[in-house]
Every structure is written in structure tokens, then in C-alpha cells.
Amino acid sequence: MDYSYWNYFLSLERDLQTIGRYVEFSENNFNVYSVEILKLFLAASSEFEVVLKEIGKKYAYSKIVNAKHSENITIKTLKNFIDETNALASMKNAEICLKQFGLFFMPVKEIWDKESWWKNYNFAKHNRTMNYQKANLSNLLKSMGSLFIANLFLYEKEFHNENCTFDENISIVLANLQETNLLELKNKSYYSFRHAAFFS
């Protein structure tokens, strides 16, 4: 099993924790921006795209598998992939929260909105002088939440058991992955297997 994607996510999450030492994770600070937030926002958003492409390969999605160059796979392609793949239907409605901060997001769903963290990522990446303030705490948390969700769906494909429901498979994924420190699914029932005897 290749855990490199999850390990990278955990590394980014540790960087997010460091930011939390200086900027409280609160709606009052959602518009706060800085060079450290920018660095992590760009990294998390880029990795979200990478993980979605990897999921596309595992599902043999033709527009991803047959693309001559990875850069030719646009966000439109990735959104179509999610919309056209039944196993990914719940990705858009997956709700995450920040442990102990009472903040809740459905960040993947926002990508379909006219104003989204993904668009702000591209604004900050391609025209930073005009859009530096878009690399703010709100967009960072949403990009990290989306990356968290994408990783769960990537590993669901790896751990998939035909005899289990999708929710059970996600629970199995969470039981097998190293635990996060900040981000988690809002629905705590997904964590029911984590301390089960057969995983100890």
C-alpha cells in the first residue's frame, strides 16, 4: 500500500497546526492572509488536483488516463469525473470539521460555485500582485478540507470491499490511516472502526 499521499497530507496538516499557533481558527480571522498561508494554500490546492488525477487513474476515467500530458487535465475535466462517477457522488456533500474549533465545511462542493476557494487559488497563483489577499485563512481551510476528502476517496478505492457499504469502506479507511490532528469528518460514525479489536 502506497501511503505517500496520506503522509504528504499529514505533513501539510502539521504546517496548518503551526499557523494555528499564530492565527486562531475562527470566522473572525477568515480574511487574514500572509506569506505562510499563501505557501500552504498553494501546496494544498495543487496536491488536491494531483490526488483527484490519481483517483481518476484508479477508476480508469478515460479523459484522465488518455490525456497526453497531466497539465491538459483541467478542473472542468476533474469536475466532470466526479459528476460522472457514481462512487464519487458523496464527495461533494462530504462535510468536514476542525477538531475543537467548531468550524464546518463542505469544501469540495464549493468548486462548482462561481466564487470558490479553487478559483481564488488560481487567482493567487497566476496574478499574485492583484490577488494576494485571496490566499486567506478561509480558502486555506477549505483547500485542506478538500484534500483531506480526496485522500479518503483515493484510499477507499484501495481498501474497497464489495461486501461493505461505502460508509463502511470509508470507516475502514479511517481505521487504517494514521489519525489526523485537526481535520475530521463531521459524522463521527465514520470513526466507529478505529478502535475495533481487529485493527489493534
Coordinates of C-alpha atoms in Angstrom, one line a residue:
M1 CA 0.0 0.0 0.0
D2 CA 1.4 3.4 -1.0
Y3 CA 0.8 5.9 1.8
S4 CA 2.8 8.7 0.3
Y5 CA -0.3 10.8 -0.5
W6 CA -1.6 10.5 3.1
N7 CA 1.9 11.2 4.6
Y8 CA 2.2 14.3 2.5
F9 CA -1.3 15.4 3.6
L10 CA -0.3 14.9 7.3
S11 CA 2.8 17.0 6.7
L12 CA 0.7 19.8 5.3
E13 CA -1.7 19.4 8.3
R14 CA 1.3 19.9 10.7
D15 CA 2.1 23.1 8.8
L16 CA -1.5 24.2 9.3
Q17 CA -1.2 23.5 13.0
T18 CA 1.8 25.8 13.1
I19 CA -0.2 28.6 11.5
G20 CA -2.9 28.0 14.2
R21 CA -0.3 28.9 16.8
Y22 CA -0.4 32.5 15.5
V23 CA -3.8 32.8 13.9
E24 CA -6.8 31.5 15.7
F25 CA -9.0 29.2 13.6
S26 CA -12.1 31.4 13.8
E27 CA -14.6 33.0 11.4
N28 CA -13.3 36.3 12.7
N29 CA -10.0 35.6 11.1
F30 CA -11.2 34.1 7.8
N31 CA -9.9 37.1 5.8
V32 CA -6.4 37.0 7.4
Y33 CA -3.7 36.4 4.8
S34 CA 0.1 36.1 5.0
V35 CA 3.0 34.6 3.1
E36 CA 2.8 31.4 5.3
I37 CA -0.9 31.0 4.5
L38 CA -0.1 31.6 0.8
K39 CA 2.6 28.9 0.7
L40 CA 0.3 26.3 2.3
F41 CA -2.7 27.3 0.3
L42 CA -0.8 26.8 -3.0
A43 CA 0.6 23.5 -1.8
A44 CA -2.7 22.1 -0.6
S45 CA -4.6 23.2 -3.7
S46 CA -2.0 21.8 -6.1
E47 CA -2.0 18.5 -4.2
F48 CA -5.8 18.3 -4.3
E49 CA -5.5 18.4 -8.1
V50 CA -2.8 15.7 -8.0
V51 CA -4.9 13.4 -5.8
L52 CA -8.0 13.8 -8.0
K53 CA -6.0 12.8 -11.0
E54 CA -4.7 9.8 -9.2
I55 CA -8.2 8.8 -8.3
G56 CA -9.2 9.2 -12.0
K57 CA -6.4 6.8 -13.0
K58 CA -7.6 4.2 -10.4
Y59 CA -11.2 4.5 -11.8
A60 CA -9.8 4.3 -15.4
Y61 CA -11.6 7.6 -16.3
S62 CA -10.7 7.9 -20.0
K63 CA -10.2 11.7 -20.1
I64 CA -7.6 11.4 -17.4
V65 CA -6.0 8.1 -18.4
N66 CA -5.7 9.1 -22.1
A67 CA -4.5 12.6 -21.5
K68 CA -1.1 13.1 -23.2
H69 CA 0.1 15.5 -20.5
S70 CA -1.1 15.9 -17.0
E71 CA -1.4 19.7 -17.4
N72 CA -4.0 19.1 -20.1
I73 CA -6.4 17.8 -17.4
T74 CA -8.4 20.8 -16.3
I75 CA -10.6 21.4 -13.3
K76 CA -13.5 21.0 -15.7
T77 CA -12.3 17.5 -16.5
L78 CA -12.0 16.8 -12.8
K79 CA -15.5 18.1 -12.0
N80 CA -16.9 16.0 -14.8
F81 CA -15.1 13.0 -13.5
I82 CA -16.7 13.5 -10.1
D83 CA -20.2 14.1 -11.6
E84 CA -19.9 11.0 -13.9
T85 CA -18.6 8.5 -11.3
N86 CA -21.2 7.0 -9.0
A87 CA -18.7 6.0 -6.4
L88 CA -17.7 9.7 -6.0
A89 CA -21.2 11.1 -5.7
S90 CA -20.9 11.7 -2.0
M91 CA -17.6 13.6 -2.3
K92 CA -19.4 16.9 -3.0
N93 CA -21.5 16.6 0.2
A94 CA -18.8 15.3 2.5
E95 CA -18.7 17.7 5.5
I96 CA -15.5 18.2 7.5
C97 CA -14.8 20.0 10.7
L98 CA -11.8 21.2 12.6
K99 CA -11.4 19.4 15.8
Q100 CA -12.2 21.6 18.8
F101 CA -12.8 24.7 16.8
G102 CA -16.5 24.3 15.8
L103 CA -15.9 25.1 12.1
F104 CA -17.7 23.0 9.4
F105 CA -17.2 23.0 5.7
M106 CA -18.4 21.1 2.5
P107 CA -15.4 22.3 0.6
V108 CA -15.4 20.1 -2.5
K109 CA -19.0 21.1 -3.3
E110 CA -17.9 24.7 -3.4
I111 CA -15.7 24.1 -6.5
W112 CA -18.9 24.2 -8.6
D113 CA -19.7 27.7 -7.3
K114 CA -18.9 30.9 -9.1
E115 CA -16.8 32.1 -6.2
S116 CA -14.8 29.3 -4.7
W117 CA -11.6 28.6 -3.0
W118 CA -10.4 26.9 -6.2
K119 CA -10.9 30.0 -8.3
N120 CA -9.1 32.0 -5.6
Y121 CA -6.3 29.5 -5.7
N122 CA -5.9 30.2 -9.4
F123 CA -6.1 33.9 -8.9
A124 CA -3.4 33.8 -6.2
K125 CA -1.2 31.5 -8.3
H126 CA -1.4 33.4 -11.6
N127 CA -1.8 37.1 -10.5
R128 CA -0.5 37.3 -7.0
T129 CA 0.0 41.1 -7.1
M130 CA -3.7 41.7 -7.5
N131 CA -4.9 38.7 -5.6
Y132 CA -2.6 38.1 -2.7
Q133 CA -5.4 38.7 -0.2
K134 CA -7.3 35.7 -1.7
A135 CA -4.7 33.4 0.0
N136 CA -6.6 33.8 3.2
L137 CA -7.4 31.5 6.1
S138 CA -10.9 30.7 4.9
N139 CA -9.6 29.5 1.5
L140 CA -6.7 27.6 3.1
L141 CA -9.0 25.7 5.4
K142 CA -11.3 24.8 2.5
S143 CA -8.4 23.6 0.3
M144 CA -7.0 21.5 3.2
G145 CA -10.5 20.1 3.8
S146 CA -10.9 19.2 0.1
L147 CA -7.5 17.5 0.1
F148 CA -8.5 15.5 3.2
I149 CA -11.7 14.3 1.5
A150 CA -9.9 13.5 -1.8
N151 CA -7.4 11.3 0.1
L152 CA -10.2 9.4 1.8
F153 CA -11.7 8.6 -1.6
L154 CA -8.3 7.7 -3.0
Y155 CA -7.8 5.1 -0.2
E156 CA -11.4 3.9 -0.3
K157 CA -10.6 2.6 -3.8
E158 CA -7.5 0.9 -2.3
F159 CA -9.4 -0.7 0.6
H160 CA -12.7 -1.3 -1.2
N161 CA -14.6 -4.3 -0.1
E162 CA -17.5 -5.4 -2.2
N163 CA -19.3 -6.8 0.8
C164 CA -19.3 -3.5 2.6
T165 CA -21.3 -0.3 2.1
F166 CA -19.5 2.8 1.0
D167 CA -19.8 4.3 4.5
E168 CA -18.3 1.1 6.0
N169 CA -15.4 1.3 3.5
I170 CA -14.7 4.9 4.5
S171 CA -14.7 3.7 8.1
I172 CA -12.2 1.0 7.3
V173 CA -10.0 3.6 5.5
L174 CA -10.1 5.9 8.6
A175 CA -9.2 2.9 10.8
N176 CA -6.2 2.1 8.7
L177 CA -4.8 5.5 8.2
Q178 CA -2.7 7.4 10.7
E179 CA -5.0 9.7 12.6
T180 CA -5.3 13.4 11.8
N181 CA -4.7 16.2 14.3
L182 CA -7.0 18.9 13.0
L183 CA -9.3 17.8 10.3
E184 CA -12.0 15.1 10.5
L185 CA -15.4 14.1 9.1
K186 CA -18.3 15.8 10.9
N187 CA -20.1 12.5 11.0
K188 CA -18.3 10.7 13.9
S189 CA -19.9 7.4 13.0
Y190 CA -17.2 7.0 10.3
Y191 CA -14.7 6.5 13.1
S192 CA -16.6 3.6 14.6
F193 CA -13.9 1.0 13.4
R194 CA -10.9 3.0 14.6
H195 CA -10.6 1.2 17.9
A196 CA -12.1 -2.1 16.9
A197 CA -10.2 -5.1 18.1
F198 CA -9.4 -6.4 14.7
F199 CA -7.4 -3.3 13.9
S200 CA -5.3 -3.3 17.1

